[in-house]
CSV table of C-alpha atoms in Angstrom, one decimal:
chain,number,residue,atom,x,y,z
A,1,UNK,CA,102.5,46.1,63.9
A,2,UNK,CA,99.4,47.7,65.3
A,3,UNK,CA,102.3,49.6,68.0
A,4,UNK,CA,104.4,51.3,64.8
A,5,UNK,CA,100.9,51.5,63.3
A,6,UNK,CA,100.0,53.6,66.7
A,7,UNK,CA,103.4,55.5,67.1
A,8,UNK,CA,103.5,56.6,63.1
A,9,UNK,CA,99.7,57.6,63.5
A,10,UNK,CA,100.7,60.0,66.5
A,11,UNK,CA,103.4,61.8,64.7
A,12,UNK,CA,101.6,65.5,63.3
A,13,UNK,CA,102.4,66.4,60.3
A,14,UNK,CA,105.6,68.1,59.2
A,15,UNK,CA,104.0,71.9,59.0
A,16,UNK,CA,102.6,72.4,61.7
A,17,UNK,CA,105.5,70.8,63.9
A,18,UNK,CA,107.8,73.8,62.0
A,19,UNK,CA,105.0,76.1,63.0
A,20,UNK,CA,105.5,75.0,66.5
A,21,UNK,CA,109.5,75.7,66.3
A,22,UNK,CA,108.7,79.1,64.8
A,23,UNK,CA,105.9,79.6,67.4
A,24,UNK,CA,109.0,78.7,70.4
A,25,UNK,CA,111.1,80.8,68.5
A,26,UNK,CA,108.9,83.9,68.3
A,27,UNK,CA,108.0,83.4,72.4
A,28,UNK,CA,111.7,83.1,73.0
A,29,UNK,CA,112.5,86.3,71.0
A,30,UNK,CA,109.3,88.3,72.7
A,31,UNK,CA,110.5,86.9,76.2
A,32,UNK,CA,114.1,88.5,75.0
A,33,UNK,CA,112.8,91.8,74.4
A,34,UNK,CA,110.5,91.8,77.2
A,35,UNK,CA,113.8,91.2,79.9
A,36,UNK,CA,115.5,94.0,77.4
A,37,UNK,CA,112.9,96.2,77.7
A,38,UNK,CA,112.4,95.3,81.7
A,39,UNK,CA,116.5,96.4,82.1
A,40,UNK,CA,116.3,99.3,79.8
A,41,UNK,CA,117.3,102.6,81.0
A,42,UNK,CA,114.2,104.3,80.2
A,43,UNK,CA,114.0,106.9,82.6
A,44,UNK,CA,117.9,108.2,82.2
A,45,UNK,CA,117.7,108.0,78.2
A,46,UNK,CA,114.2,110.5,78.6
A,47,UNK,CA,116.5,112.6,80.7
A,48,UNK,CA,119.4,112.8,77.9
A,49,UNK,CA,116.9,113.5,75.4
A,50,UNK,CA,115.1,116.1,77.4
A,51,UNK,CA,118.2,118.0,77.8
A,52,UNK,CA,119.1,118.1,73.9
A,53,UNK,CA,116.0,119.3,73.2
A,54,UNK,CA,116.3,122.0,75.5
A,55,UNK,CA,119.7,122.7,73.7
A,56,UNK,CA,117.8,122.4,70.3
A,57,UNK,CA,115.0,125.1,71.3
A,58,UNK,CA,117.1,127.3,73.2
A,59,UNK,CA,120.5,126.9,71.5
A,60,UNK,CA,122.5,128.2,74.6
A,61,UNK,CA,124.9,126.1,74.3
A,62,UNK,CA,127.3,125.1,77.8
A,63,UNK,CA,124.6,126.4,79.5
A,64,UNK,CA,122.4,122.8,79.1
A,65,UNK,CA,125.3,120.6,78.2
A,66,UNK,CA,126.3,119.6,82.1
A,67,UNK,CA,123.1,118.7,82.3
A,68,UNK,CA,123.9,115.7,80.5
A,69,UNK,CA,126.0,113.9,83.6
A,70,UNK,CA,122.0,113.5,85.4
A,71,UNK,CA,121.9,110.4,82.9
A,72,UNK,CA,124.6,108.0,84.0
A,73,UNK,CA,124.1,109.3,87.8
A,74,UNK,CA,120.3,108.5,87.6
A,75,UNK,CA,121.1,105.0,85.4
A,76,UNK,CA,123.0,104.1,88.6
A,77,UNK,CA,119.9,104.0,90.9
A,78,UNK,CA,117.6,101.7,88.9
A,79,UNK,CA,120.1,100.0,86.3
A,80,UNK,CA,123.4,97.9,86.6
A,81,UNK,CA,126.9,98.7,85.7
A,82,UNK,CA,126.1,97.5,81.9
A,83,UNK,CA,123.2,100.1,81.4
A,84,UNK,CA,125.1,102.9,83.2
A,85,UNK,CA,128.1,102.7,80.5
A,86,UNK,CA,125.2,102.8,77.8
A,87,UNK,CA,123.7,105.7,79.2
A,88,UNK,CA,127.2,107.4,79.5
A,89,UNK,CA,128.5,106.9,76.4
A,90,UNK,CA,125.2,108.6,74.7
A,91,UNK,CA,125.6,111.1,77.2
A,92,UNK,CA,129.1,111.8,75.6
A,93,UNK,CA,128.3,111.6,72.3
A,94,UNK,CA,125.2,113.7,72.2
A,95,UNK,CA,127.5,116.4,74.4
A,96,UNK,CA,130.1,116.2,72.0
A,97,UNK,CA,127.5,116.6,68.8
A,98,UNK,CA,125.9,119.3,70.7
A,99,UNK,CA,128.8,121.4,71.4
A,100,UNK,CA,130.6,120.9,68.1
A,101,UNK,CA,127.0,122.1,66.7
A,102,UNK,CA,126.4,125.1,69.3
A,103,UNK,CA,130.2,126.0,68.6
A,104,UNK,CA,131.6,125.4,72.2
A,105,UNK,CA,135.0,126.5,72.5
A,106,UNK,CA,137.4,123.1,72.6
A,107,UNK,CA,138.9,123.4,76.1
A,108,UNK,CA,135.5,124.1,77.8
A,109,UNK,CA,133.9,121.1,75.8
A,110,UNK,CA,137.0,118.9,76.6
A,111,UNK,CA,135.9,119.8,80.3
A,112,UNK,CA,132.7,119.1,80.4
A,113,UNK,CA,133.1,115.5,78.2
A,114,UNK,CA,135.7,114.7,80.9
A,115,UNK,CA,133.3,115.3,83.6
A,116,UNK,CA,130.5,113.1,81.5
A,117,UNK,CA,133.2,110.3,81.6
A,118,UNK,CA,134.1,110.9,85.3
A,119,UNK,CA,130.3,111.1,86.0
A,120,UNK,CA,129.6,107.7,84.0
A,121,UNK,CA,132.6,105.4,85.8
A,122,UNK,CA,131.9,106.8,89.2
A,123,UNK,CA,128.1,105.8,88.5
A,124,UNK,CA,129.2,102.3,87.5
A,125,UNK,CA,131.1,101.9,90.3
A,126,UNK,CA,127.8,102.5,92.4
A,127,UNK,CA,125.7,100.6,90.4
A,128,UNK,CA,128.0,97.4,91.0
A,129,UNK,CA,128.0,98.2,94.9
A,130,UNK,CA,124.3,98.5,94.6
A,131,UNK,CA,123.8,94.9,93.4
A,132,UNK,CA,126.2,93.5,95.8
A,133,UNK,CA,124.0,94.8,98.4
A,134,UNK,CA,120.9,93.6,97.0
A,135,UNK,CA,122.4,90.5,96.6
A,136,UNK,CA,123.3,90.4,100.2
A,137,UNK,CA,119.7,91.4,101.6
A,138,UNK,CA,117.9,89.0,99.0
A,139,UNK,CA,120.6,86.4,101.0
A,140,UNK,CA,119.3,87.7,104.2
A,141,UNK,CA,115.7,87.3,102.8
A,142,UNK,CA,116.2,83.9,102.0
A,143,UNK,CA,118.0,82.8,105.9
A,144,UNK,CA,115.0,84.9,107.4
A,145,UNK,CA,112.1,83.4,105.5
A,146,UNK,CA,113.9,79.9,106.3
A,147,UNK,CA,114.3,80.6,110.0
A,148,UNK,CA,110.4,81.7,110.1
A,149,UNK,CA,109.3,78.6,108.5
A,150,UNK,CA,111.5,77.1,111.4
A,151,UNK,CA,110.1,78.9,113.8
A,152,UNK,CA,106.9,80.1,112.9
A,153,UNK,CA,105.6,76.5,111.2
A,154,UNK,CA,102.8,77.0,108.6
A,155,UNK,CA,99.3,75.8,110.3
A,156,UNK,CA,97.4,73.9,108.1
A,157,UNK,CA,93.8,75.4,107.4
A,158,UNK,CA,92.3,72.6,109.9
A,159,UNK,CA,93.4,71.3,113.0
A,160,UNK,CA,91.5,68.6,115.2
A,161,UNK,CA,88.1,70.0,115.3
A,162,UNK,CA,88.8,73.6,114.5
A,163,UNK,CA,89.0,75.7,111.2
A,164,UNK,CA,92.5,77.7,111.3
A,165,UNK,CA,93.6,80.9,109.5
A,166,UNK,CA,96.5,82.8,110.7
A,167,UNK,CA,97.7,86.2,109.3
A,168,UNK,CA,101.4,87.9,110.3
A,169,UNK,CA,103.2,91.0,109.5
A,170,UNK,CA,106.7,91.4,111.0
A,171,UNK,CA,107.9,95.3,111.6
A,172,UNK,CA,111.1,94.5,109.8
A,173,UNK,CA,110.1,94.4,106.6
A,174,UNK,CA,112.9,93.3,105.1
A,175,UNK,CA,113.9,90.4,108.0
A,176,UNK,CA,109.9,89.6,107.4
A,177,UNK,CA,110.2,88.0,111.2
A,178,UNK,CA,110.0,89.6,114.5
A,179,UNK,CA,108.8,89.2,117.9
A,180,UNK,CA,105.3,87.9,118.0
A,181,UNK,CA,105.0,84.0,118.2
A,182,UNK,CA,101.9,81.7,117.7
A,183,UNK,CA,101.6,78.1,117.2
A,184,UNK,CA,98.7,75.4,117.5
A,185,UNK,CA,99.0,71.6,117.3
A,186,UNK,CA,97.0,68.9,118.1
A,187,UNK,CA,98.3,66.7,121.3
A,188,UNK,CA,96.9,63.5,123.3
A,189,UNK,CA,95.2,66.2,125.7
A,190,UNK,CA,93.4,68.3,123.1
A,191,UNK,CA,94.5,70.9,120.7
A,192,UNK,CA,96.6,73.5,122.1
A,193,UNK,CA,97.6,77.2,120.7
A,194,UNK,CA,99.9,80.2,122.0
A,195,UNK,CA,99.8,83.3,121.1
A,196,UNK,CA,102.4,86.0,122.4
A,197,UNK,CA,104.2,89.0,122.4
A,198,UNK,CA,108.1,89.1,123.0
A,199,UNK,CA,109.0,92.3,124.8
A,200,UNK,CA,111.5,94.1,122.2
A,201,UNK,CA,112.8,93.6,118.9
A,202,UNK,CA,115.6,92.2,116.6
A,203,UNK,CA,117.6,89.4,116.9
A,204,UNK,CA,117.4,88.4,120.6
A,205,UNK,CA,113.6,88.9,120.7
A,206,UNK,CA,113.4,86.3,117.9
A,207,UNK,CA,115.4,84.2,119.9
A,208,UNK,CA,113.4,84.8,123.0
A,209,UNK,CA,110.2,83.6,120.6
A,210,UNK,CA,111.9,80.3,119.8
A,211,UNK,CA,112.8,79.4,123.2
A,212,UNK,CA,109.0,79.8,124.3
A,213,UNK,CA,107.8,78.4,120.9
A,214,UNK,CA,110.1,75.3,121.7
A,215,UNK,CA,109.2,74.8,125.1
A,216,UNK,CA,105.4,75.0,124.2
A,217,UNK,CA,105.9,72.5,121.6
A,218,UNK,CA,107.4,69.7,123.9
A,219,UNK,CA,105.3,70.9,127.4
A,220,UNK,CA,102.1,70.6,125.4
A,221,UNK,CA,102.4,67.1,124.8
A,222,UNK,CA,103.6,65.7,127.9
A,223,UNK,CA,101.4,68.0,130.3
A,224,UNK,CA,97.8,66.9,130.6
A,225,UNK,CA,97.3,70.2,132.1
A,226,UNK,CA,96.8,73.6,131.1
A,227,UNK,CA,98.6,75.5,133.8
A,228,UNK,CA,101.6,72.8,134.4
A,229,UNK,CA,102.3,73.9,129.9
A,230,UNK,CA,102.7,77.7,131.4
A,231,UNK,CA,104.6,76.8,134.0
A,232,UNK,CA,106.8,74.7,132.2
A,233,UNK,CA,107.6,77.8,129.9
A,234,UNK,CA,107.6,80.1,133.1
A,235,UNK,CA,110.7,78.5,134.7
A,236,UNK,CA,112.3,77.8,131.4
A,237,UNK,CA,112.3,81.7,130.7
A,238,UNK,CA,113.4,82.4,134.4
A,239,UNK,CA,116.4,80.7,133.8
A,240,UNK,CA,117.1,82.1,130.4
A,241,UNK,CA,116.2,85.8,130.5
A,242,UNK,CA,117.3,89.1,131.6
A,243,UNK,CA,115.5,90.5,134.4
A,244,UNK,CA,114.4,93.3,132.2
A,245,UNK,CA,112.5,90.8,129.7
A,246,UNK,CA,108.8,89.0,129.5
A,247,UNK,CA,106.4,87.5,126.9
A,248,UNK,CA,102.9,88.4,127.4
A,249,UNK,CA,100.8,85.3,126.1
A,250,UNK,CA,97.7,83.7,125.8
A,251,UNK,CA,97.7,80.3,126.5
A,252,UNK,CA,94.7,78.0,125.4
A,253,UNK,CA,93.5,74.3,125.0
A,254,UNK,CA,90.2,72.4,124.1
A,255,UNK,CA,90.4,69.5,126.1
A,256,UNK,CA,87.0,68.1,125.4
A,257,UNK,CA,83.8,68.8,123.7
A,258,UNK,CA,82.6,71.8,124.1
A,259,UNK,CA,85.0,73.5,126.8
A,260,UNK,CA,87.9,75.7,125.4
A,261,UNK,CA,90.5,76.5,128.5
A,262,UNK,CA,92.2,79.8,128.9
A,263,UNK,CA,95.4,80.8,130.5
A,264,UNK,CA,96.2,84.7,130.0
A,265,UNK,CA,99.4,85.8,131.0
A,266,UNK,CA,99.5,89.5,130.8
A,267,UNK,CA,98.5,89.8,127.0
A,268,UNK,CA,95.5,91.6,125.3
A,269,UNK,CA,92.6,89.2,125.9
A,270,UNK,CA,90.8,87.3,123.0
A,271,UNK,CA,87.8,87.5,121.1
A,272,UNK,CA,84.9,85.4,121.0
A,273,UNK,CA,82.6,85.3,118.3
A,274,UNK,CA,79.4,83.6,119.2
A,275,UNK,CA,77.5,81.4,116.7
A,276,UNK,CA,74.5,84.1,116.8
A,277,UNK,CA,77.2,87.2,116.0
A,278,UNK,CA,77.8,88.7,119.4
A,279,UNK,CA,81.5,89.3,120.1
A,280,UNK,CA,83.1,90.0,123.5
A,281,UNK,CA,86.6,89.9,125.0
A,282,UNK,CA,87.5,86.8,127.2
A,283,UNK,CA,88.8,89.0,130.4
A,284,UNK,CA,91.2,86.8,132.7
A,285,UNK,CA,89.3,86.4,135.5
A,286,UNK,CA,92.7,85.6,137.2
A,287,UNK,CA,94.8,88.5,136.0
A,288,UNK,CA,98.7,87.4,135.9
A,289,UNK,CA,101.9,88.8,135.0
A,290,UNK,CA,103.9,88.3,131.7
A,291,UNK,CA,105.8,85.1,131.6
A,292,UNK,CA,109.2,85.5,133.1
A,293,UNK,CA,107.8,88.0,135.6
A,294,UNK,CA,106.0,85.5,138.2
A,295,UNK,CA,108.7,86.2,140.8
A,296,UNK,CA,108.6,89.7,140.9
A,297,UNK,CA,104.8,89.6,141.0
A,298,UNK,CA,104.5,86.8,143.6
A,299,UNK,CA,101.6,84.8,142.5
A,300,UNK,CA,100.8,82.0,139.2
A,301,UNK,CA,98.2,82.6,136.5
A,302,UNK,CA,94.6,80.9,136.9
A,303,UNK,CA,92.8,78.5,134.9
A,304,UNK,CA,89.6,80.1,132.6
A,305,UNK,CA,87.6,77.4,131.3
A,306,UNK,CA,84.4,78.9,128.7
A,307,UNK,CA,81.9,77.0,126.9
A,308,UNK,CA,82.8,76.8,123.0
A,309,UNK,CA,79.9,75.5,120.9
A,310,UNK,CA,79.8,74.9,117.3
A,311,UNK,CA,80.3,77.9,115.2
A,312,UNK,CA,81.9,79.8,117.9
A,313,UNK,CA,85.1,81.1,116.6
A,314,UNK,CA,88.1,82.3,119.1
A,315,UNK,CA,90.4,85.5,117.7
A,316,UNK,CA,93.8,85.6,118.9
A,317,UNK,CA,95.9,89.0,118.8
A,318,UNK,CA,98.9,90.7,119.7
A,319,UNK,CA,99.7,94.8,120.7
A,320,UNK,CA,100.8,95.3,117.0
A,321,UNK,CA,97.5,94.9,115.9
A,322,UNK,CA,95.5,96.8,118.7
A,323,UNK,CA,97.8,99.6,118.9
A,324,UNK,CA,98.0,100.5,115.2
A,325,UNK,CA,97.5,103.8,115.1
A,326,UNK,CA,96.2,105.9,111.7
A,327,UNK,CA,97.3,109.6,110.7
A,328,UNK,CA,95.0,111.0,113.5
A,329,UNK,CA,96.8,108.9,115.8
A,330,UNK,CA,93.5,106.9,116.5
A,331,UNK,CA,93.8,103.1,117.4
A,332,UNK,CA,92.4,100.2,115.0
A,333,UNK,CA,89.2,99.2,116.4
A,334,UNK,CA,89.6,95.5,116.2
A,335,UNK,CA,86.4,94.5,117.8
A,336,UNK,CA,84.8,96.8,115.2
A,337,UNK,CA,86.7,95.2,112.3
A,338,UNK,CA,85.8,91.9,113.6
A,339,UNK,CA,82.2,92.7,113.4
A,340,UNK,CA,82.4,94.2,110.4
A,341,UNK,CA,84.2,90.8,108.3
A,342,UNK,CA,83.5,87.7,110.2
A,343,UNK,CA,82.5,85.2,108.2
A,344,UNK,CA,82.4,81.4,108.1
A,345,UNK,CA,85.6,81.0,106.6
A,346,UNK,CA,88.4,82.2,109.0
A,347,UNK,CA,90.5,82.9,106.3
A,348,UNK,CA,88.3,85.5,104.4
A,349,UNK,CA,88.1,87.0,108.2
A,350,UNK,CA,91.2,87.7,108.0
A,351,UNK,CA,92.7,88.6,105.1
A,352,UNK,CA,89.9,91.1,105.5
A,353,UNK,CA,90.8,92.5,108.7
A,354,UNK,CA,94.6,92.3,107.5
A,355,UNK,CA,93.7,94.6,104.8
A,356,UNK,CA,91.6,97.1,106.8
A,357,UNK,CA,94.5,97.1,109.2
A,358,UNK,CA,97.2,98.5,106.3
A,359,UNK,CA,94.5,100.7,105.0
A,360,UNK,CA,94.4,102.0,108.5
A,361,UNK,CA,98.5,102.7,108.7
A,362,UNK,CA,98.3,103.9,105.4
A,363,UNK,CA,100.1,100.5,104.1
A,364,UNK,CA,103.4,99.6,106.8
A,365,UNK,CA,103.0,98.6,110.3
A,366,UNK,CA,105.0,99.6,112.6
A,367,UNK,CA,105.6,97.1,115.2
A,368,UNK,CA,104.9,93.1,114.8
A,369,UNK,CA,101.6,92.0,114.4
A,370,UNK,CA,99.8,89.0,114.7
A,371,UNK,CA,96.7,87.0,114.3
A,372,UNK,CA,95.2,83.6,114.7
A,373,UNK,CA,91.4,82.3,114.5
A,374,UNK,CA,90.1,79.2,115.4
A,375,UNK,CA,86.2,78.1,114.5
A,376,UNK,CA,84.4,75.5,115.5
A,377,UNK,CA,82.2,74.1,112.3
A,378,UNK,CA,78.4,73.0,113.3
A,379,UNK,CA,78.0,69.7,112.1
A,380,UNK,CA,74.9,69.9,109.6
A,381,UNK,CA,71.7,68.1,109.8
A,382,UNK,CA,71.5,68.4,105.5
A,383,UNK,CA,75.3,67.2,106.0
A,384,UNK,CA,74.2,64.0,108.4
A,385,UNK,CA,71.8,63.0,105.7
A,386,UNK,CA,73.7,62.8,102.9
A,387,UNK,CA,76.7,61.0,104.5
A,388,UNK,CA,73.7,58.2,105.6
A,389,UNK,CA,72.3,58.5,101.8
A,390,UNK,CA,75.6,57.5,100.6
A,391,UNK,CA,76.8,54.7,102.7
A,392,UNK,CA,79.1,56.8,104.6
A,393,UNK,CA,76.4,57.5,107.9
A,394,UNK,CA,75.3,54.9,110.6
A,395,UNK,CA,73.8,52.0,109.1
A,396,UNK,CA,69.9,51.1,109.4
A,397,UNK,CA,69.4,48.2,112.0
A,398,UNK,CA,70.1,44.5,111.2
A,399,UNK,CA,66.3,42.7,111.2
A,400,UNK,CA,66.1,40.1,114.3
A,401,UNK,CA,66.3,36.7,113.0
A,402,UNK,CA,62.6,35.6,113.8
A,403,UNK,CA,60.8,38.5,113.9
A,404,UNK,CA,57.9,38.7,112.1
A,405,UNK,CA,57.2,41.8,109.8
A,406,UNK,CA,53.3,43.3,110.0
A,407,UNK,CA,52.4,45.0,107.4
């Protein structure tokens, strides 16, 4: 009893449930109207009615009917095949209205209503071509944003020790994937990260990314060291690419407490942030050739190993960001940038230094560009204290059973 007593008790009363029906009703109809209004051919429809009131005010007849075929012709750039045949039959029945009024002769309006009609099918035509092709690139969208996730795996916004944010813009802008490759994990030796910079564009530069990406992956776990992961990816790429091809990369690991490792093949070198703000560029202090080019160069990368305290943060970069160049032709000054937004929260960094970079294009990159920053968090005394207030910190020591307590 007390259940129906419950389940009739629940039920609102019968007005207000109607006034919910008419509420979905009136959101459906204003969602309607909305997708109408969104698909409307505004713009072509302001053109048809510019040009009768041009007829209207200056009453020259043929002279402003042609005009009328910019309707259809313009519909068939932002509109589909539907709102082109709107547009064109207005077109044709304000151009016959107009020249029956203006007192066109019969044959001349006959000609220019036949080349309204020609005008509007030839216009539907392109509008259907039009969405076939956007159907194909939003396919090609889809494949490319499926093969970046493949390639390019999300990092999550913490990783081992470190505090992650990682920001990329791919040339293509339509592909949205390119050349530049980064990727850090955690492994039984440490965390480990890559950042690099495939020489050329397109497909087979992709491809070159997820052969290094892939070999990274695997070498990083089963290498305990730094320089057998590069070489590893060295000999896999001498096998694989062209003699023309390389990867510049910067190759790095935190192996223990405190000690960040550094391997710099050829690429731009990183930026460290000290806790107390000061930012300078890790230099390889073993200068080595792009990956791939070790025989032509004749001797292997060295090992750079740098303290890294807490709240030291590392910046990782490739050429597309360095090289950006504004309408002056003047370089982004990352190092400037970098001073300008860092912050405690990598991500804030940069998207902040992502959006100074557009500004600095004026809004489209034109080569790859990538970034990845790592920080170190400092382990708060305030922090210590209230993990021990709570139950969560190291526990007070156990009395010693016989000791005697003095007060």
């Amino acid at each position: 009893m007390s259940q129906a007593r419950n389940h009739g008790d629940d039920h609102p009363p019968v007005r207000p449930f109607r006034n919910r029906v008419a509420g979905a009703g009136d959101s459906a109809r204003r969602r309607a109207v909305a997708q109408l209004g969104a698909g409307a051919p505004v713009l072509p429809v302001v053109v048809v009615a510019a040009v009768v009131c041009a007829d209207l005010v200056g009453g020259a007849g043929m002279i402003w009917l042609p005009l009328l075929a910019a309707g259809p012709a313009l519909a068939a750039t932002t509109n589909g095949p539907r709102g082109v045949l709107c547009v064109g039959v207005l077109a044709v029945v304000v151009g016959a209205t107009l020249g029956i009024r203006d007192g066109v002769p019969g044959r001349e309006l006959a000609a220019v209503l036949s080349a309204l009609v020609a005008v509007t099918l030839a216009s539907g035509l392109a509008g259907v071509l039009r969405g076939r092709r956007e159907r194909v690139l939003a396919a090609v969208r889809s494949v490319a944003e499926t093969a970046q996730h493949a390639l390019l795996k999300p990092v999550p916004s913490t990783v081992g020790p470190f505090q992650v944010a990682v920001r990329y813009s791919a040339a293509a802008a339509e592909a949205r994937i390119g050349g530049d490759l980064y990727a850090l994990i955690p492994t039984p030796h440490g965390v480990r990260l890559i950042v690099g910079d495939v020489r050329g564009k397109g497909l087979p530069a992709v491809g070159t990314a997820a052969l290094v990406l892939g070999v990274f992956r695997e070498a990083a776990h089963d290498e305990p060291d730094l320089l057998a992961v590069v070489d590893r990816i060295e000999r896999s790429l001498a096998r694989n690419l062209g003699r023309d091809d390389f990867v510049t990369a910067v190759v790095a690991g935190y192996p223990r407490e405190g000690q960040l490792e550094v391997v710099n093949c050829g690429h731009a070198p990183p930026l460290l942030v000290r806790a107390g703000g000061s930012i300078t560029p890790v230099d390889p202090v073993y200068p080595a050739p792009p990956l791939g080019l070790r025989d032509l160069a004749g001797h292997a990368p060295g090992l750079h190993t740098l303290p890294f305290a807490d709240g030291d943060q590392l910046l990782l970069y490739t050429d597309g960001v360095t090289e950006a160049r504004d309408g002056g032709r003047a370089f982004y000054p990352l190092a400037e940038g970098l001073k300008r937004h860092v912050s405690q929260e990598p991500a804030r960094t940069l998207g902040a230094l992502h959006e100074e970079l557009l500004a600095h294009v004026g809004g489209r990159l034109h080569d790859d560009a990538a970034l990845l920053l790592i920080r170190k968090p400092a382990v708060r005394a305030a922090e210590a204290e209230a993990s021990v207030a709570s139950g969560t910190g190291p526990a007070a020591p156990a009395p010693v059973p016989g000791a005697k307590c003095c007060s």
